Every structure is written in C-alpha cells, then in structure tokens.
Tab-separated table of C-alpha atoms and ligand atoms in Angstrom:
chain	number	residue	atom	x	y	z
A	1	UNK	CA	12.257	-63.904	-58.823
A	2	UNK	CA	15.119	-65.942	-60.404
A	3	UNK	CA	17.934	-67.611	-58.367
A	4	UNK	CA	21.293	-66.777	-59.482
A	5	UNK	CA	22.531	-70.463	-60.732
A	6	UNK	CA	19.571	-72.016	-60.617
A	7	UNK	CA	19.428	-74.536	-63.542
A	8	UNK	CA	15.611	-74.795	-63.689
A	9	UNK	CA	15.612	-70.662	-63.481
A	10	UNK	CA	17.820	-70.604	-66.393
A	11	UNK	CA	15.870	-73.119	-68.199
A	12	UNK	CA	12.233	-71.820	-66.900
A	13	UNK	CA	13.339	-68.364	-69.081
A	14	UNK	CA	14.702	-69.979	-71.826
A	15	UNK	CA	18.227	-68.886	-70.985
A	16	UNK	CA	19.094	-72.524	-71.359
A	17	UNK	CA	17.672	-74.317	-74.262
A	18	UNK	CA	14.811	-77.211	-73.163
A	19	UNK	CA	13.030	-79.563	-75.385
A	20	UNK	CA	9.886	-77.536	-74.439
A	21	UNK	CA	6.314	-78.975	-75.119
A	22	UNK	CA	4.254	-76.311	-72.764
A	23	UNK	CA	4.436	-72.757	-72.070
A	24	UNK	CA	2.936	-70.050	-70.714
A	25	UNK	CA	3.175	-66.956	-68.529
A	26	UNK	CA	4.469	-68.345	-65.506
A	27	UNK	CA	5.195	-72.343	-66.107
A	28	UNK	CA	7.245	-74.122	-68.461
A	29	UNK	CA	7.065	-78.211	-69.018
A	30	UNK	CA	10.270	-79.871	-71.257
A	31	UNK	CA	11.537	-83.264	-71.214
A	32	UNK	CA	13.388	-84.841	-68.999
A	33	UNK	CA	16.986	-85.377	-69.876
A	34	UNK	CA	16.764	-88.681	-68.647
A	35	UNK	CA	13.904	-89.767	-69.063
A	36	UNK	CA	12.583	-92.682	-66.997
A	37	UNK	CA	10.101	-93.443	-69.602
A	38	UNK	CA	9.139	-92.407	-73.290
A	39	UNK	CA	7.714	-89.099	-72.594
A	40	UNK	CA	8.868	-87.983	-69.070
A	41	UNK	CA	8.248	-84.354	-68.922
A	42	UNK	CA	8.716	-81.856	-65.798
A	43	UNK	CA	6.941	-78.782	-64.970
A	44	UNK	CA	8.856	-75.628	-63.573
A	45	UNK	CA	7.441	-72.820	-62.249
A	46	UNK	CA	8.716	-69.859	-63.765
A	47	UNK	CA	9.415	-68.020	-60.505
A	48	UNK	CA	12.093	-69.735	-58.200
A	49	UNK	CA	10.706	-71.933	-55.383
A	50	UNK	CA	13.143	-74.345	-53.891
A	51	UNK	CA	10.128	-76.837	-53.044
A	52	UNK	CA	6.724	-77.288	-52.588
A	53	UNK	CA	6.699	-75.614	-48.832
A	54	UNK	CA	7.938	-73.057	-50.391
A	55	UNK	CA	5.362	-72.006	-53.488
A	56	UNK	CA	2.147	-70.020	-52.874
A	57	UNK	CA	-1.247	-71.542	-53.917
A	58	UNK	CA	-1.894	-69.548	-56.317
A	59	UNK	CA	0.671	-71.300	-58.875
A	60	UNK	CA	-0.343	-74.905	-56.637
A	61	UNK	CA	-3.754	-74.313	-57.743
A	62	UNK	CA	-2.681	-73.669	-61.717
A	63	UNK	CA	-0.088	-76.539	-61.484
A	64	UNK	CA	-2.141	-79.017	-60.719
A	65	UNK	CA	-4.750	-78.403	-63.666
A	66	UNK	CA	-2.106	-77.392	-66.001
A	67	UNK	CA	-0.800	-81.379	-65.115
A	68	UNK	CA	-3.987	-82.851	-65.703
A	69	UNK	CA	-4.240	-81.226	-69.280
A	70	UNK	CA	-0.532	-82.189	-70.024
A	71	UNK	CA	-0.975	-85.829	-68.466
A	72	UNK	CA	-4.493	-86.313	-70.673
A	73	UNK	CA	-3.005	-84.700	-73.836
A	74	UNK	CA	0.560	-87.584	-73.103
A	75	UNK	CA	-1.810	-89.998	-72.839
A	76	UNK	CA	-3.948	-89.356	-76.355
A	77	UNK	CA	-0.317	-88.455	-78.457
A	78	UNK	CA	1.831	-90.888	-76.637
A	79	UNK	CA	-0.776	-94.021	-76.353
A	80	UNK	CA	0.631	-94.253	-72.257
A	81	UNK	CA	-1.395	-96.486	-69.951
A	82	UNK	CA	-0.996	-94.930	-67.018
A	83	UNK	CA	0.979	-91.803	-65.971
A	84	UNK	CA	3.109	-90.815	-62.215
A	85	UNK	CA	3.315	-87.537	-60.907
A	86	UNK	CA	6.087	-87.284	-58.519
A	87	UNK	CA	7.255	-84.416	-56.869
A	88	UNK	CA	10.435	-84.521	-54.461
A	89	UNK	CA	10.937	-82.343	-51.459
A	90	UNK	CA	14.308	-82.092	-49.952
A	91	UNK	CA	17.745	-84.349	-50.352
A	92	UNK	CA	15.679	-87.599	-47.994
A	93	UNK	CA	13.389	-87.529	-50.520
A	94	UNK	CA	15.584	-87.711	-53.269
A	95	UNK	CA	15.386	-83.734	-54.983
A	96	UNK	CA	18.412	-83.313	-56.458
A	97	UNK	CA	17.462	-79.881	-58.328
A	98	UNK	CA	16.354	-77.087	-55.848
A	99	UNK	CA	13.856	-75.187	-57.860
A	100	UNK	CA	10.664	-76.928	-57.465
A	101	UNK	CA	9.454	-79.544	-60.266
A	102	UNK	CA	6.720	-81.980	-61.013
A	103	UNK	CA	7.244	-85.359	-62.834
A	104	UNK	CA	5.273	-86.493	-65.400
A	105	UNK	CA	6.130	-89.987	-66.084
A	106	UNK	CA	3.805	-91.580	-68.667
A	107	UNK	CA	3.599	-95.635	-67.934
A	108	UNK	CA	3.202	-98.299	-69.965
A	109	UNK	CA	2.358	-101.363	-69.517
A	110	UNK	CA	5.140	-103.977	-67.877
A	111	UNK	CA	7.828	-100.676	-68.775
A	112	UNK	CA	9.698	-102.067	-65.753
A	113	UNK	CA	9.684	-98.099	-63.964
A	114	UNK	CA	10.303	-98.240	-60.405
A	115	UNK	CA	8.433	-96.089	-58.798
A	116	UNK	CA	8.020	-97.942	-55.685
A	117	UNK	CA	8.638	-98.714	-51.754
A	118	UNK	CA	8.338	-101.650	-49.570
A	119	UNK	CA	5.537	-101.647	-47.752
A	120	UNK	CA	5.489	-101.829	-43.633
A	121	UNK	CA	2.713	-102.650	-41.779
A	122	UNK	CA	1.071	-99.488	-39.620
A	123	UNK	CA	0.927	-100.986	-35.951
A	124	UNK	CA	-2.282	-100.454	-33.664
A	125	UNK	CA	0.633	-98.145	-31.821
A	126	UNK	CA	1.626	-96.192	-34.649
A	127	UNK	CA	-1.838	-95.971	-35.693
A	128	UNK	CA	-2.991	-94.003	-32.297
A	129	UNK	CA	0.566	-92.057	-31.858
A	130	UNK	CA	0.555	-90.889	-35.654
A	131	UNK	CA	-3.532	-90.663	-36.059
A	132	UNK	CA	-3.272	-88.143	-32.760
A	133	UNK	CA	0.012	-86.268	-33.460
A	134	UNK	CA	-0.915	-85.236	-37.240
A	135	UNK	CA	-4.949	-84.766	-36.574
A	136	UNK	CA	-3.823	-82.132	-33.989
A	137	UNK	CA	-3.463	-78.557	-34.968
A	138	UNK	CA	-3.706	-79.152	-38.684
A	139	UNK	CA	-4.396	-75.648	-40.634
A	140	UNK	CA	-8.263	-75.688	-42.567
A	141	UNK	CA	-7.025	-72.838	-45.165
B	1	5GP	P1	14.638	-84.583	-58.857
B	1	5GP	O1	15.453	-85.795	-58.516
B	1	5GP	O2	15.247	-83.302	-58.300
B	1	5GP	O3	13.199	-84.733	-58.501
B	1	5GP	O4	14.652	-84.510	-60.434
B	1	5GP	C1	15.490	-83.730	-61.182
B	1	5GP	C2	15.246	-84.150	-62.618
B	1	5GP	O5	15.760	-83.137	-63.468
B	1	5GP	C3	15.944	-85.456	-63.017
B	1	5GP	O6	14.977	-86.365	-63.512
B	1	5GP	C4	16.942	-85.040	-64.074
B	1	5GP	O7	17.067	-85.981	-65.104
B	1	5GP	C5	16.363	-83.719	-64.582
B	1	5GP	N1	17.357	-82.761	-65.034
B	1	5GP	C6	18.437	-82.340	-64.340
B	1	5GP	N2	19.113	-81.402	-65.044
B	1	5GP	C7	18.411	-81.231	-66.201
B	1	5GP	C8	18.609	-80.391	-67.331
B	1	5GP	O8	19.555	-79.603	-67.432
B	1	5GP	N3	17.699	-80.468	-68.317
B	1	5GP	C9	16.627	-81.316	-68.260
B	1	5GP	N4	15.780	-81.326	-69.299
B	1	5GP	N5	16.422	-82.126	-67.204
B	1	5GP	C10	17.296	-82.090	-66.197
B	2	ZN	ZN1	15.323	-71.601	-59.822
C-alpha cells in the first residue's frame, strides 16, 4: 500500500527519481541526499510503513539480510572501515521522514561522523526498577 505524499512511497516506485544501487520486489536502497559519509545509502520498503512498530516480520526478516549483503558489498567497493545502521522511530528520536528507513552509513577511519550520545551511568535503582519493569510481560514470538 502506498501513502498518498509519501516521499519514500514515491521514491520506493520510482515515481521520483533515486540514485538507486539495490532493487528488488519489495525494497529499494539509493543514496542519501545528504550523505553523512561517502556512501550513505537507505533502504525503503516498498510498501508504506511509518516505522518499525509498524512493519510485519516478514519484510524485518528480509531487511536485515538484504543490509548485511549491501553493508559487505560497501565495504569491498567503497574500502569503508566500519559501517552504522541506524534506524529512527518517531520525531524524539529524530525521524524526520515517516515511511520507515534504514541507514547505511559506511565509516572510515577518524571521518569525524557523529553518531553518538553521552553516556549516564545506570544506578543500582534504575537497574532493579528498569531490569523488573521491561523483563515483565515481554512477548517470546
Ligand atoms: P531520518 O532522519 O528520517 O532517519 O532520515 C531521513 C533521511 O532521508 C535523511 O538522511 C535525509 O537526508 C534523507 N532524505 C530526505 N529526503 C530525501 C530525498 O528526497 N531523497 C533522498 N535520496 N534522501 C532523502
Ligand atoms: Zn511511504
């Protein structure tokens, strides 16, 4: 299902022109327009899901081989020492397009990408509260 002026819709069925380097039946990976490193690259699913809560594991399960092949192929073409997969849910954490996408952001070495918090410290309290509260009820499958 497509979402009527969805950007990643439009550019998931090649309605909008992409700088495509992967595709297939239901995804499509093109580069980032700006980029935070040589190479950055996203992966759409071709059907519209908002976010991750929101896409069925069938496509989970194919996304996240299909970004192990395209993150070992980046790093034989593009020479990349390391590579990020981010994947933002929601305006908090900073998704600003609401059809779900996965980063690939090859790294090289002292690039100077931020991709990075500042650490707390997890209390002895927080430790109990938050060990108990998210053990508790959690789904198997
Ligand atoms: P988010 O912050 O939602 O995780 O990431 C959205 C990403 O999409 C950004 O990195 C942004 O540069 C990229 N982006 C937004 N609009 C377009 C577009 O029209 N074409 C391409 N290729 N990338 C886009
Ligand atoms: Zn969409």
């Amino acid at each position: 299902m497509k979402e009527n002026n969805c950007i990643f819709c439009k550019i998931a069925d090649g309605e909008i022109p992409s700088a495509t380097i992967y595709e297939d039946e239901e995804f499509r990976a093109f580069l980032d327009l700006n980029p935070a490193s040589r190479g950055h690259a996203l992966i759409v699913p071709k059907e519209h899901f908002a976010n991750l809560f929101e896409m069925d594991e069938e496509h989970l399960k194919k996304l996240i081989v299909l970004a192990q092949r395209i993150g070992k192929h980046m790093k034989e073409k593009l020479g990349c020492d390391g590579l990020n997969l981010v994947q933002n849910n929601g305006e908090a954490a900073g998704q600003t397009v609401f059809h779900f996408h996965l980063h690939l952001i090859p790294r090289y070495k002292d690039d100077g990408v931020g991709i990075t918090w500042k650490p707390g410290s997890l209390t002895p309290e927080d430790k109990e509260e938050l060990t108990a509260l998210l053990s508790q009820d959690l789904p198997r499958e």
